[in-house]
Every structure is written in C-alpha cells, then in structure tokens.
PDB file of C-alpha atoms in Angstrom:
ATOM      1  CA  MET A 105      -0.185  -0.422   0.014  1.00  0.00           C
ATOM      2  CA  SER A 106       1.536   3.029  -0.899  1.00  0.00           C
ATOM      3  CA  ASN A 107       1.908   6.030   1.717  1.00  0.00           C
ATOM      4  CA  VAL A 108      -0.805   8.023   0.473  1.00  0.00           C
ATOM      5  CA  ALA A 109      -3.191   5.332   0.676  1.00  0.00           C
ATOM      6  CA  GLU A 110      -2.154   4.562   4.100  1.00  0.00           C
ATOM      7  CA  GLN A 111      -2.446   8.136   5.251  1.00  0.00           C
ATOM      8  CA  VAL A 112      -5.914   8.433   3.391  1.00  0.00           C
ATOM      9  CA  LYS A 113      -7.291   5.044   5.112  1.00  0.00           C
ATOM     10  CA  LYS A 114      -6.122   6.765   8.761  1.00  0.00           C
ATOM     11  CA  ILE A 115      -8.126   9.514   8.271  1.00  0.00           C
ATOM     12  CA  VAL A 116     -11.169   7.826   6.825  1.00  0.00           C
ATOM     13  CA  VAL A 117     -10.627   5.769  10.290  1.00  0.00           C
ATOM     14  CA  GLU A 118     -10.404   8.453  12.384  1.00  0.00           C
ATOM     15  CA  HIS A 119     -13.147  10.446  11.044  1.00  0.00           C
ATOM     16  CA  LEU A 120     -16.041   8.066  10.174  1.00  0.00           C
ATOM     17  CA  GLY A 121     -14.782   5.941  13.514  1.00  0.00           C
ATOM     18  CA  VAL A 122     -15.035   2.597  11.274  1.00  0.00           C
ATOM     19  CA  GLU A 123     -12.786  -0.339  11.681  1.00  0.00           C
ATOM     20  CA  ALA A 124      -9.708  -0.019   9.812  1.00  0.00           C
ATOM     21  CA  GLU A 125     -10.388  -3.760   8.032  1.00  0.00           C
ATOM     22  CA  LYS A 126     -13.250  -2.266   6.412  1.00  0.00           C
ATOM     23  CA  VAL A 127     -11.439   0.231   4.907  1.00  0.00           C
ATOM     24  CA  THR A 128     -10.602  -1.264   1.475  1.00  0.00           C
ATOM     25  CA  GLU A 129      -9.958   0.197  -1.671  1.00  0.00           C
ATOM     26  CA  THR A 130     -13.227  -0.575  -3.136  1.00  0.00           C
ATOM     27  CA  ALA A 131     -15.229   0.526   0.158  1.00  0.00           C
ATOM     28  CA  SER A 132     -17.615   3.141  -0.570  1.00  0.00           C
ATOM     29  CA  PHE A 133     -17.651   5.998   1.748  1.00  0.00           C
ATOM     30  CA  ILE A 134     -21.687   5.754   1.810  1.00  0.00           C
ATOM     31  CA  ASP A 135     -22.597   2.421   1.202  1.00  0.00           C
ATOM     32  CA  ASP A 136     -19.825   0.417   2.845  1.00  0.00           C
ATOM     33  CA  LEU A 137     -18.696   2.488   5.761  1.00  0.00           C
ATOM     34  CA  GLY A 138     -21.753   4.422   6.897  1.00  0.00           C
ATOM     35  CA  ALA A 139     -20.635   8.098   5.686  1.00  0.00           C
ATOM     36  CA  ASP A 140     -23.362  10.526   4.735  1.00  0.00           C
ATOM     37  CA  SER A 141     -23.405  13.366   2.638  1.00  0.00           C
ATOM     38  CA  LEU A 142     -21.611  15.892   4.850  1.00  0.00           C
ATOM     39  CA  ASP A 143     -19.077  13.157   5.930  1.00  0.00           C
ATOM     40  CA  THR A 144     -18.257  13.451   2.909  1.00  0.00           C
ATOM     41  CA  VAL A 145     -17.576  16.678   2.368  1.00  0.00           C
ATOM     42  CA  GLU A 146     -15.663  17.054   5.851  1.00  0.00           C
ATOM     43  CA  LEU A 147     -13.245  13.798   4.233  1.00  0.00           C
ATOM     44  CA  VAL A 148     -12.841  16.009   1.625  1.00  0.00           C
ATOM     45  CA  MET A 149     -11.964  18.779   3.361  1.00  0.00           C
ATOM     46  CA  ALA A 150      -9.611  16.525   5.627  1.00  0.00           C
ATOM     47  CA  PHE A 151      -7.593  15.240   2.699  1.00  0.00           C
ATOM     48  CA  GLU A 152      -7.249  18.938   1.138  1.00  0.00           C
ATOM     49  CA  GLU A 153      -5.569  19.593   4.448  1.00  0.00           C
ATOM     50  CA  ALA A 154      -3.443  16.583   5.189  1.00  0.00           C
ATOM     51  CA  PHE A 155      -1.978  16.499   1.193  1.00  0.00           C
ATOM     52  CA  GLY A 156      -1.877  20.339   0.640  1.00  0.00           C
ATOM     53  CA  VAL A 157      -4.232  19.764  -2.316  1.00  0.00           C
ATOM     54  CA  GLU A 158      -7.210  21.399  -3.579  1.00  0.00           C
ATOM     55  CA  ILE A 159     -10.447  19.098  -4.577  1.00  0.00           C
ATOM     56  CA  PRO A 160     -12.890  20.847  -6.646  1.00  0.00           C
ATOM     57  CA  ASP A 161     -16.334  20.561  -6.118  1.00  0.00           C
ATOM     58  CA  ASP A 162     -16.622  18.533  -9.331  1.00  0.00           C
ATOM     59  CA  ALA A 163     -14.137  16.388  -8.444  1.00  0.00           C
ATOM     60  CA  ALA A 164     -14.982  15.690  -5.081  1.00  0.00           C
ATOM     61  CA  GLU A 165     -18.404  14.249  -6.269  1.00  0.00           C
ATOM     62  CA  THR A 166     -16.465  11.531  -8.410  1.00  0.00           C
ATOM     63  CA  ILE A 167     -14.596  10.632  -5.154  1.00  0.00           C
ATOM     64  CA  GLN A 168     -16.980   7.424  -3.843  1.00  0.00           C
ATOM     65  CA  THR A 169     -14.502   5.142  -2.847  1.00  0.00           C
ATOM     66  CA  VAL A 170     -11.382   5.084  -0.676  1.00  0.00           C
ATOM     67  CA  GLY A 171      -9.544   4.123  -4.225  1.00  0.00           C
ATOM     68  CA  ASP A 172     -10.910   7.132  -5.827  1.00  0.00           C
ATOM     69  CA  ALA A 173      -9.500   9.218  -3.106  1.00  0.00           C
ATOM     70  CA  VAL A 174      -6.217   7.942  -3.584  1.00  0.00           C
ATOM     71  CA  LYS A 175      -6.092   7.998  -7.300  1.00  0.00           C
ATOM     72  CA  PHE A 176      -6.991  11.377  -6.974  1.00  0.00           C
ATOM     73  CA  ILE A 177      -4.789  12.472  -4.817  1.00  0.00           C
ATOM     74  CA  GLU A 178      -2.016  10.375  -6.744  1.00  0.00           C
ATOM     75  CA  SER A 179      -2.549  12.128  -9.557  1.00  0.00           C
ATOM     76  CA  LYS A 180      -2.327  15.657  -8.405  1.00  0.00           C
ATOM     77  CA  ALA A 181       0.906  14.558  -6.049  1.00  0.00           C
ATOM     78  CA  SER A 182       2.684  13.180  -9.095  1.00  0.00           C
TER      79      SER A 182
ATOM     80  CA  MET B 196     -23.560  33.607  31.113  1.00  0.00           C
ATOM     81  CA  PHE B 197     -23.498  34.408  27.632  1.00  0.00           C
ATOM     82  CA  ASP B 198     -19.526  35.356  27.859  1.00  0.00           C
ATOM     83  CA  LEU B 199     -18.166  35.404  24.467  1.00  0.00           C
ATOM     84  CA  THR B 200     -14.535  36.508  25.321  1.00  0.00           C
ATOM     85  CA  GLY B 201     -12.148  34.697  22.610  1.00  0.00           C
ATOM     86  CA  LYS B 202     -14.730  34.526  20.065  1.00  0.00           C
ATOM     87  CA  SER B 203     -14.712  36.065  16.598  1.00  0.00           C
ATOM     88  CA  ALA B 204     -17.847  37.887  15.041  1.00  0.00           C
ATOM     89  CA  LEU B 205     -18.675  39.405  11.854  1.00  0.00           C
ATOM     90  CA  VAL B 206     -21.544  41.734  11.524  1.00  0.00           C
ATOM     91  CA  THR B 207     -22.825  42.707   8.028  1.00  0.00           C
ATOM     92  CA  GLY B 208     -24.863  45.917   7.869  1.00  0.00           C
ATOM     93  CA  ALA B 209     -23.192  47.140  10.869  1.00  0.00           C
ATOM     94  CA  THR B 210     -23.163  50.743  10.199  1.00  0.00           C
ATOM     95  CA  GLY B 211     -27.522  50.767  10.618  1.00  0.00           C
ATOM     96  CA  GLY B 212     -29.245  51.186  13.690  1.00  0.00           C
ATOM     97  CA  ILE B 213     -29.642  47.507  14.958  1.00  0.00           C
ATOM     98  CA  GLY B 214     -26.699  46.626  13.107  1.00  0.00           C
ATOM     99  CA  ALA B 215     -24.380  48.892  15.123  1.00  0.00           C
ATOM    100  CA  GLU B 216     -25.816  47.775  18.381  1.00  0.00           C
ATOM    101  CA  ILE B 217     -25.663  43.974  17.599  1.00  0.00           C
ATOM    102  CA  ALA B 218     -21.660  44.875  16.982  1.00  0.00           C
ATOM    103  CA  ARG B 219     -21.617  46.896  20.320  1.00  0.00           C
ATOM    104  CA  SER B 220     -23.386  44.494  22.462  1.00  0.00           C
ATOM    105  CA  LEU B 221     -21.080  41.129  20.938  1.00  0.00           C
ATOM    106  CA  HIS B 222     -18.009  43.506  21.644  1.00  0.00           C
ATOM    107  CA  LYS B 223     -19.157  44.038  25.273  1.00  0.00           C
ATOM    108  CA  GLN B 224     -19.475  40.451  26.078  1.00  0.00           C
ATOM    109  CA  GLY B 225     -15.868  40.134  24.874  1.00  0.00           C
ATOM    110  CA  ALA B 226     -15.944  39.295  21.612  1.00  0.00           C
ATOM    111  CA  THR B 227     -13.684  40.468  18.660  1.00  0.00           C
ATOM    112  CA  VAL B 228     -15.774  41.948  16.190  1.00  0.00           C
ATOM    113  CA  THR B 229     -15.298  42.216  12.420  1.00  0.00           C
ATOM    114  CA  LEU B 230     -17.652  45.571  11.409  1.00  0.00           C
ATOM    115  CA  SER B 231     -18.786  44.918   7.571  1.00  0.00           C
ATOM    116  CA  GLY B 232     -20.729  48.044   5.956  1.00  0.00           C
ATOM    117  CA  THR B 233     -20.850  50.200   2.697  1.00  0.00           C
ATOM    118  CA  ARG B 234     -20.306  53.674   4.604  1.00  0.00           C
ATOM    119  CA  VAL B 235     -16.781  53.560   5.812  1.00  0.00           C
ATOM    120  CA  GLU B 236     -16.874  56.647   7.861  1.00  0.00           C
ATOM    121  CA  ARG B 237     -19.593  55.414   9.986  1.00  0.00           C
ATOM    122  CA  LEU B 238     -17.978  52.219  10.343  1.00  0.00           C
ATOM    123  CA  GLU B 239     -14.822  54.087  11.135  1.00  0.00           C
ATOM    124  CA  ALA B 240     -16.531  56.237  14.124  1.00  0.00           C
ATOM    125  CA  LEU B 241     -17.946  52.861  15.258  1.00  0.00           C
ATOM    126  CA  ALA B 242     -14.343  50.903  15.356  1.00  0.00           C
ATOM    127  CA  GLU B 243     -13.212  53.699  17.078  1.00  0.00           C
ATOM    128  CA  GLU B 244     -16.041  54.050  19.710  1.00  0.00           C
ATOM    129  CA  LEU B 245     -15.383  50.430  20.176  1.00  0.00           C
ATOM    130  CA  GLY B 246     -11.614  50.424  21.032  1.00  0.00           C
ATOM    131  CA  ASP B 247      -9.455  47.437  20.894  1.00  0.00           C
ATOM    132  CA  ARG B 248     -10.897  43.946  19.406  1.00  0.00           C
ATOM    133  CA  VAL B 249     -12.629  45.639  16.189  1.00  0.00           C
ATOM    134  CA  HIS B 250     -11.753  45.198  12.484  1.00  0.00           C
ATOM    135  CA  MET B 251     -13.231  46.649   9.404  1.00  0.00           C
ATOM    136  CA  GLN B 252     -14.159  45.264   6.018  1.00  0.00           C
ATOM    137  CA  ALA B 253     -16.114  47.523   3.935  1.00  0.00           C
ATOM    138  CA  ALA B 254     -18.795  45.696   1.272  1.00  0.00           C
ATOM    139  CA  ASN B 255     -21.184  46.507  -0.967  1.00  0.00           C
ATOM    140  CA  LEU B 256     -23.540  43.082  -0.487  1.00  0.00           C
ATOM    141  CA  SER B 257     -25.098  43.941  -4.249  1.00  0.00           C
ATOM    142  CA  ASP B 258     -21.536  43.266  -5.501  1.00  0.00           C
ATOM    143  CA  ARG B 259     -20.731  39.588  -5.611  1.00  0.00           C
ATOM    144  CA  ASP B 260     -16.838  40.270  -5.872  1.00  0.00           C
ATOM    145  CA  SER B 261     -17.421  42.360  -2.786  1.00  0.00           C
ATOM    146  CA  VAL B 262     -19.242  39.326  -1.129  1.00  0.00           C
ATOM    147  CA  ALA B 263     -16.829  37.023  -2.104  1.00  0.00           C
ATOM    148  CA  GLN B 264     -14.115  38.750  -0.531  1.00  0.00           C
ATOM    149  CA  LEU B 265     -15.848  39.229   2.877  1.00  0.00           C
ATOM    150  CA  VAL B 266     -15.450  35.868   5.086  1.00  0.00           C
ATOM    151  CA  PRO B 267     -12.016  35.291   3.761  1.00  0.00           C
ATOM    152  CA  ALA B 268     -11.020  38.832   4.607  1.00  0.00           C
ATOM    153  CA  ALA B 269     -12.468  38.947   8.479  1.00  0.00           C
ATOM    154  CA  GLU B 270     -11.158  35.098   8.797  1.00  0.00           C
ATOM    155  CA  GLU B 271      -7.764  36.555   8.027  1.00  0.00           C
ATOM    156  CA  LYS B 272      -8.511  39.750  10.410  1.00  0.00           C
ATOM    157  CA  MET B 273      -9.720  37.495  13.190  1.00  0.00           C
ATOM    158  CA  GLY B 274      -7.946  34.333  12.906  1.00  0.00           C
ATOM    159  CA  GLY B 275     -11.333  32.424  12.307  1.00  0.00           C
ATOM    160  CA  LEU B 276     -15.026  33.339  12.490  1.00  0.00           C
ATOM    161  CA  ASP B 277     -17.163  31.716  15.117  1.00  0.00           C
ATOM    162  CA  ILE B 278     -20.080  33.719  15.222  1.00  0.00           C
ATOM    163  CA  LEU B 279     -21.735  35.114  11.913  1.00  0.00           C
ATOM    164  CA  VAL B 280     -24.529  37.848  12.041  1.00  0.00           C
ATOM    165  CA  ASN B 281     -26.176  38.721   8.516  1.00  0.00           C
ATOM    166  CA  ASN B 282     -28.086  41.937   9.397  1.00  0.00           C
ATOM    167  CA  ALA B 283     -27.704  44.026   6.000  1.00  0.00           C
ATOM    168  CA  GLY B 284     -31.017  44.597   4.580  1.00  0.00           C
ATOM    169  CA  ILE B 285     -32.123  46.989   1.836  1.00  0.00           C
ATOM    170  CA  THR B 286     -35.940  48.035   1.303  1.00  0.00           C
ATOM    171  CA  ARG B 287     -37.333  49.234  -2.214  1.00  0.00           C
ATOM    172  CA  ASP B 288     -41.024  49.192  -1.615  1.00  0.00           C
ATOM    173  CA  ASN B 289     -43.646  49.814  -3.538  1.00  0.00           C
ATOM    174  CA  ILE B 290     -47.609  48.169  -4.161  1.00  0.00           C
ATOM    175  CA  PHE B 291     -47.300  44.582  -6.002  1.00  0.00           C
ATOM    176  CA  MET B 292     -48.945  46.032  -9.250  1.00  0.00           C
ATOM    177  CA  ARG B 293     -46.159  48.660  -9.629  1.00  0.00           C
ATOM    178  CA  MET B 294     -43.137  46.722  -8.261  1.00  0.00           C
ATOM    179  CA  LYS B 295     -40.722  47.206 -11.023  1.00  0.00           C
ATOM    180  CA  ASP B 296     -38.060  43.928 -11.619  1.00  0.00           C
ATOM    181  CA  ASP B 297     -35.117  45.687 -10.497  1.00  0.00           C
ATOM    182  CA  GLU B 298     -36.850  46.778  -7.041  1.00  0.00           C
ATOM    183  CA  TRP B 299     -37.626  42.863  -6.750  1.00  0.00           C
ATOM    184  CA  ASP B 300     -34.041  41.800  -8.248  1.00  0.00           C
ATOM    185  CA  GLN B 301     -32.258  44.306  -5.832  1.00  0.00           C
ATOM    186  CA  VAL B 302     -33.842  43.095  -2.508  1.00  0.00           C
ATOM    187  CA  LEU B 303     -33.804  39.545  -3.184  1.00  0.00           C
ATOM    188  CA  GLU B 304     -29.979  39.993  -4.108  1.00  0.00           C
ATOM    189  CA  VAL B 305     -28.358  41.959  -1.195  1.00  0.00           C
ATOM    190  CA  ASN B 306     -30.907  40.260   1.614  1.00  0.00           C
ATOM    191  CA  LEU B 307     -31.101  36.758   0.446  1.00  0.00           C
ATOM    192  CA  THR B 308     -28.523  35.901  -2.115  1.00  0.00           C
ATOM    193  CA  SER B 309     -25.963  37.420  -0.372  1.00  0.00           C
ATOM    194  CA  THR B 310     -26.665  36.094   2.690  1.00  0.00           C
ATOM    195  CA  PHE B 311     -26.596  32.676   1.451  1.00  0.00           C
ATOM    196  CA  HIS B 312     -23.078  33.250  -0.397  1.00  0.00           C
ATOM    197  CA  ILE B 313     -21.740  34.757   2.919  1.00  0.00           C
ATOM    198  CA  CYS B 314     -23.343  31.736   4.863  1.00  0.00           C
ATOM    199  CA  ARG B 315     -21.711  29.129   2.315  1.00  0.00           C
ATOM    200  CA  ALA B 316     -18.075  30.909   2.925  1.00  0.00           C
ATOM    201  CA  ALA B 317     -18.272  30.802   6.662  1.00  0.00           C
ATOM    202  CA  ILE B 318     -19.696  27.450   6.895  1.00  0.00           C
ATOM    203  CA  LYS B 319     -16.739  25.481   5.594  1.00  0.00           C
ATOM    204  CA  GLY B 320     -14.215  26.828   8.771  1.00  0.00           C
ATOM    205  CA  MET B 321     -17.202  26.473  11.259  1.00  0.00           C
ATOM    206  CA  MET B 322     -17.350  22.541  10.279  1.00  0.00           C
ATOM    207  CA  LYS B 323     -13.738  22.133  10.729  1.00  0.00           C
ATOM    208  CA  ARG B 324     -13.684  23.908  14.100  1.00  0.00           C
ATOM    209  CA  ARG B 325     -16.966  21.635  14.793  1.00  0.00           C
ATOM    210  CA  ALA B 326     -18.532  25.068  16.102  1.00  0.00           C
ATOM    211  CA  GLY B 327     -20.367  27.711  15.039  1.00  0.00           C
ATOM    212  CA  ARG B 328     -23.064  30.300  15.030  1.00  0.00           C
ATOM    213  CA  ILE B 329     -25.164  31.668  12.335  1.00  0.00           C
ATOM    214  CA  ILE B 330     -27.671  34.524  12.979  1.00  0.00           C
ATOM    215  CA  GLY B 331     -30.081  36.152  10.338  1.00  0.00           C
ATOM    216  CA  ILE B 332     -31.673  39.231  11.314  1.00  0.00           C
ATOM    217  CA  THR B 333     -34.939  38.623   9.225  1.00  0.00           C
ATOM    218  CA  SER B 334     -38.127  40.758  10.237  1.00  0.00           C
ATOM    219  CA  VAL B 335     -41.951  39.931  11.163  1.00  0.00           C
ATOM    220  CA  VAL B 336     -42.964  40.701   7.774  1.00  0.00           C
ATOM    221  CA  GLY B 337     -41.353  37.657   7.002  1.00  0.00           C
ATOM    222  CA  VAL B 338     -43.993  35.827   8.710  1.00  0.00           C
ATOM    223  CA  THR B 339     -47.219  37.974   8.471  1.00  0.00           C
ATOM    224  CA  GLY B 340     -46.674  39.781   5.244  1.00  0.00           C
ATOM    225  CA  ASN B 341     -47.052  43.563   4.952  1.00  0.00           C
ATOM    226  CA  PRO B 342     -48.576  45.624   2.052  1.00  0.00           C
ATOM    227  CA  GLY B 343     -45.883  47.252  -0.095  1.00  0.00           C
ATOM    228  CA  GLN B 344     -43.527  45.130   0.679  1.00  0.00           C
ATOM    229  CA  VAL B 345     -43.789  41.946  -1.384  1.00  0.00           C
ATOM    230  CA  ASN B 346     -40.106  41.801  -2.167  1.00  0.00           C
ATOM    231  CA  TYR B 347     -38.840  42.511   1.314  1.00  0.00           C
ATOM    232  CA  SER B 348     -41.152  39.844   2.717  1.00  0.00           C
ATOM    233  CA  ALA B 349     -40.095  37.379   0.563  1.00  0.00           C
ATOM    234  CA  ALA B 350     -36.155  37.695   0.799  1.00  0.00           C
ATOM    235  CA  LYS B 351     -36.868  37.343   4.602  1.00  0.00           C
ATOM    236  CA  ALA B 352     -39.343  34.577   4.447  1.00  0.00           C
ATOM    237  CA  GLY B 353     -36.622  32.951   2.086  1.00  0.00           C
ATOM    238  CA  MET B 354     -33.998  33.796   4.661  1.00  0.00           C
ATOM    239  CA  ILE B 355     -36.108  31.866   7.749  1.00  0.00           C
ATOM    240  CA  GLY B 356     -36.509  28.908   5.368  1.00  0.00           C
ATOM    241  CA  MET B 357     -32.827  28.804   4.292  1.00  0.00           C
ATOM    242  CA  SER B 358     -31.601  28.903   7.662  1.00  0.00           C
ATOM    243  CA  LYS B 359     -33.800  26.008   8.983  1.00  0.00           C
ATOM    244  CA  SER B 360     -32.732  23.701   6.078  1.00  0.00           C
ATOM    245  CA  LEU B 361     -28.781  24.896   6.863  1.00  0.00           C
ATOM    246  CA  ALA B 362     -29.769  24.435  10.590  1.00  0.00           C
ATOM    247  CA  ARG B 363     -30.723  20.878   9.895  1.00  0.00           C
ATOM    248  CA  GLU B 364     -27.740  19.932   7.697  1.00  0.00           C
ATOM    249  CA  VAL B 365     -25.098  21.394  10.459  1.00  0.00           C
ATOM    250  CA  ALA B 366     -26.520  20.495  13.861  1.00  0.00           C
ATOM    251  CA  SER B 367     -24.662  17.682  14.288  1.00  0.00           C
ATOM    252  CA  ARG B 368     -21.259  19.629  13.710  1.00  0.00           C
ATOM    253  CA  GLY B 369     -22.040  21.957  17.081  1.00  0.00           C
ATOM    254  CA  ILE B 370     -23.018  24.837  14.266  1.00  0.00           C
ATOM    255  CA  THR B 371     -26.293  26.447  15.192  1.00  0.00           C
ATOM    256  CA  VAL B 372     -28.239  28.680  12.546  1.00  0.00           C
ATOM    257  CA  ASN B 373     -31.338  30.798  13.672  1.00  0.00           C
ATOM    258  CA  THR B 374     -32.790  33.912  12.914  1.00  0.00           C
ATOM    259  CA  ILE B 375     -34.354  36.922  14.763  1.00  0.00           C
ATOM    260  CA  ALA B 376     -37.414  38.525  13.566  1.00  0.00           C
ATOM    261  CA  PRO B 377     -37.712  42.407  14.901  1.00  0.00           C
ATOM    262  CA  GLY B 378     -40.569  44.066  14.881  1.00  0.00           C
ATOM    263  CA  PHE B 379     -40.854  47.960  14.660  1.00  0.00           C
ATOM    264  CA  ILE B 380     -37.717  49.058  15.912  1.00  0.00           C
ATOM    265  CA  ARG B 381     -36.475  52.671  16.662  1.00  0.00           C
ATOM    266  CA  SER B 382     -34.762  54.062  14.141  1.00  0.00           C
ATOM    267  CA  ALA B 383     -33.910  56.784  11.881  1.00  0.00           C
ATOM    268  CA  MET B 384     -36.752  55.766   9.770  1.00  0.00           C
ATOM    269  CA  THR B 385     -39.322  55.683  12.404  1.00  0.00           C
ATOM    270  CA  ASP B 386     -38.235  59.174  14.227  1.00  0.00           C
ATOM    271  CA  GLU B 387     -39.445  60.480  10.726  1.00  0.00           C
ATOM    272  CA  LEU B 388     -42.916  59.209  11.405  1.00  0.00           C
ATOM    273  CA  ASN B 389     -45.658  61.797  12.606  1.00  0.00           C
ATOM    274  CA  ASP B 390     -47.678  61.370  16.031  1.00  0.00           C
ATOM    275  CA  LYS B 391     -50.699  59.937  13.671  1.00  0.00           C
ATOM    276  CA  GLN B 392     -48.698  57.411  11.969  1.00  0.00           C
ATOM    277  CA  ARG B 393     -46.615  56.251  15.480  1.00  0.00           C
ATOM    278  CA  ASP B 394     -50.458  55.970  16.973  1.00  0.00           C
ATOM    279  CA  SER B 395     -51.422  53.828  14.430  1.00  0.00           C
ATOM    280  CA  ILE B 396     -48.210  51.427  14.499  1.00  0.00           C
ATOM    281  CA  LEU B 397     -48.496  51.483  17.999  1.00  0.00           C
ATOM    282  CA  SER B 398     -52.032  50.424  18.289  1.00  0.00           C
ATOM    283  CA  SER B 399     -51.052  46.937  16.525  1.00  0.00           C
ATOM    284  CA  VAL B 400     -48.142  46.735  19.201  1.00  0.00           C
ATOM    285  CA  PRO B 401     -49.402  45.418  22.649  1.00  0.00           C
ATOM    286  CA  ALA B 402     -46.223  46.584  24.607  1.00  0.00           C
ATOM    287  CA  GLY B 403     -47.615  50.127  23.552  1.00  0.00           C
ATOM    288  CA  ARG B 404     -44.010  51.336  22.331  1.00  0.00           C
ATOM    289  CA  LEU B 405     -41.314  50.888  19.834  1.00  0.00           C
ATOM    290  CA  GLY B 406     -38.434  48.206  20.557  1.00  0.00           C
ATOM    291  CA  ASN B 407     -34.893  49.469  20.550  1.00  0.00           C
ATOM    292  CA  GLY B 408     -31.901  48.042  18.750  1.00  0.00           C
ATOM    293  CA  ASP B 409     -30.069  46.858  21.940  1.00  0.00           C
ATOM    294  CA  GLU B 410     -33.230  44.912  22.435  1.00  0.00           C
ATOM    295  CA  ILE B 411     -32.607  42.790  19.092  1.00  0.00           C
ATOM    296  CA  ALA B 412     -28.781  42.816  19.910  1.00  0.00           C
ATOM    297  CA  ALA B 413     -29.710  41.066  23.503  1.00  0.00           C
ATOM    298  CA  ALA B 414     -31.170  37.999  21.491  1.00  0.00           C
ATOM    299  CA  ALA B 415     -28.272  38.064  19.112  1.00  0.00           C
ATOM    300  CA  VAL B 416     -26.134  37.770  22.188  1.00  0.00           C
ATOM    301  CA  TYR B 417     -28.148  34.849  23.456  1.00  0.00           C
ATOM    302  CA  LEU B 418     -28.312  32.842  20.182  1.00  0.00           C
ATOM    303  CA  ALA B 419     -24.040  33.623  19.735  1.00  0.00           C
ATOM    304  CA  SER B 420     -23.422  32.071  23.349  1.00  0.00           C
ATOM    305  CA  ASP B 421     -22.415  28.679  24.402  1.00  0.00           C
ATOM    306  CA  GLU B 422     -25.516  28.726  26.329  1.00  0.00           C
ATOM    307  CA  ALA B 423     -27.713  28.664  23.316  1.00  0.00           C
ATOM    308  CA  ALA B 424     -26.061  25.409  21.861  1.00  0.00           C
ATOM    309  CA  TYR B 425     -29.429  23.907  21.904  1.00  0.00           C
ATOM    310  CA  VAL B 426     -31.380  26.318  20.023  1.00  0.00           C
ATOM    311  CA  THR B 427     -31.187  25.873  16.148  1.00  0.00           C
ATOM    312  CA  GLY B 428     -33.612  26.586  13.053  1.00  0.00           C
ATOM    313  CA  GLN B 429     -35.768  28.762  15.145  1.00  0.00           C
ATOM    314  CA  THR B 430     -37.130  32.285  14.539  1.00  0.00           C
ATOM    315  CA  LEU B 431     -36.751  34.278  18.239  1.00  0.00           C
ATOM    316  CA  HIS B 432     -39.613  37.345  17.294  1.00  0.00           C
ATOM    317  CA  VAL B 433     -38.478  40.330  18.942  1.00  0.00           C
ATOM    318  CA  ASN B 434     -41.735  42.359  18.592  1.00  0.00           C
ATOM    319  CA  GLY B 435     -43.536  43.731  21.476  1.00  0.00           C
ATOM    320  CA  GLY B 436     -46.165  40.914  21.376  1.00  0.00           C
ATOM    321  CA  MET B 437     -47.176  42.222  17.641  1.00  0.00           C
ATOM    322  CA  ALA B 438     -47.192  39.123  16.355  1.00  0.00           C
ATOM    323  CA  MET B 439     -47.554  35.463  18.454  1.00  0.00           C
ATOM    324  CA  ILE B 440     -46.153  32.802  16.768  1.00  0.00           C
TER     325      ILE B 440
END
C-alpha cells in the first residue's frame, strides 16, 4: 500500500470511526462505511488539508470510494 | 453567562441602527468583531467607539465580488470566525402591481442571495472547528406579510427557510443557525413618522412602544452564546407582542 493510501485510510478510520479492516480500496464511503453526505464533504476537506491539494467540487463528487480518493490525490501529487 | 470572550464575530450592515447595536453588544460580551458595511466613515466611527478587538471590512452586498471577499477577509483579520450575523438589508417598497423588476431583484440579491453566499463561505471553517453560530436578522413581515413589501417579505421569509434547512444540515457539527425577527424598532426611519402614523403602528403593538436596537442585540448575544447550543433552526420574535407565532 502506498503512503498516500495509508494516510487516506488513517483519515477515514479517524473521521468515520470505522474499523480499519473495512477501509478497503473498493469500500464506498456512503454505502460501506456509513458516511452521510456531510461526512463526505468533511473527508474531502480533511484530504485537502493533509495532502495540501485542492479538490474542486466537481472532482469531489466523483470521489465515492477509498480508491477514488487515493487515485485523485496521487494524480495531483505526481 | 453569555460570555463571548475569545470568540470572533462578523456583523454585516454594522453601520445601521440594529447592526451597530449588535456589534456593540457582542463586543461588550468580549467578542472580537469585524464590522462590515457600505459607509466607511460610519464604520470608522463605530470602530473608534469600540476601541480594541475591532476590525473593519467595507462591503457592498449587491456586488458579488465584494461579498466573496468578506468572509475570507474577516477570517484572516480575526484568525477564524465563530459568529456570523447576517444583518444587512435594504428595502425598495412599492405596491405589488407597481413593483419593478429591479426593485424585486435588488432586494432579493442583497437580503437573501448575499446571505447564502456569506453563509456558504463561513460554513467550511465552522465545520472544521466543529462549532459556529449563524444568526440572520429577518423581520416580522417575513412571517406576517406587509402591504408594499412583497419583495422584502419574500426575502425575509426566504432567509427563515434557508436557515432552517442549513440548521438541519449542520446541527450535528455543533453549528447552530437561527434568525431573529424584529418588529417595529426605533430607527432613523421611525423617527420621521408623524404622531398619527406612530399611533397607528403602536395600536398593533401590545407593549405600546417601539422596540430598541439593543433589545434585538440582546437576542443576538443569546443566540451567539454557548448557552444557546441547543437552540437551532428557530426564529426568535422580538416585537413587543405585535405578532405571536
């Protein structure tokens, strides 16, 4: 698992209060991890802060799973 | 009680009668206050009166660029924003059949749309801090209606609806969103009324007198306080009993 993936996972676990095993790459924030729409906004804000990237609203709407988030952040960082 | 020491507040329309009283009261309770308004000399005079813990940010709420700068500027000056008071408002009264498009548009833009933009800019920081107070100054006419004010009452009713929906969205994050609905408050405008007009207004007010700006400000202090943490999505009517809702 990449550094970004590790950190994303940590943020998700902390923010949503879910067990780390559940935070797989394909896990959907809303369907699998019990997030509501406000949680997803806050996760995006937390990612922005942690990785120093800007995630515009239209991109944020496409980030549905843990893997989506990792992919987006890695694409920005590289 | 109602200690606001260490809190940061932004008051729009702070040069108006009610806005200035709200700014004074929040400041008196210990808050750092950013005063916003269109009339710079009045902002400066109020800032001078209050002394320390005061900042100014002139803004014209009919100008969207000016609106967009308001919250970021206030947050930068104060290092955050805990209390937002959307107080600025204008009237362009006319009977419905004569009301012009631009009278409608201006009142909706300044009284309602700018409130939406300012709230949206402020909510992000409040979400991060897991705390915040948003207070909108609406009006009794937003609930009861008033001839000659279809635009104003629509905007003020819109503010109430918007506050309720936003309150539901962010309540779990420690942010409350409420409105205050003043009735007839003593102001430069009411001072110009003749005795007959005044008597006619007062006949509809059980308290038998006009309200004072500081009585609206007291309601704002309450809603801004930690003590009001469980009050959200409400409209607090301060009107001497003229409408009991």
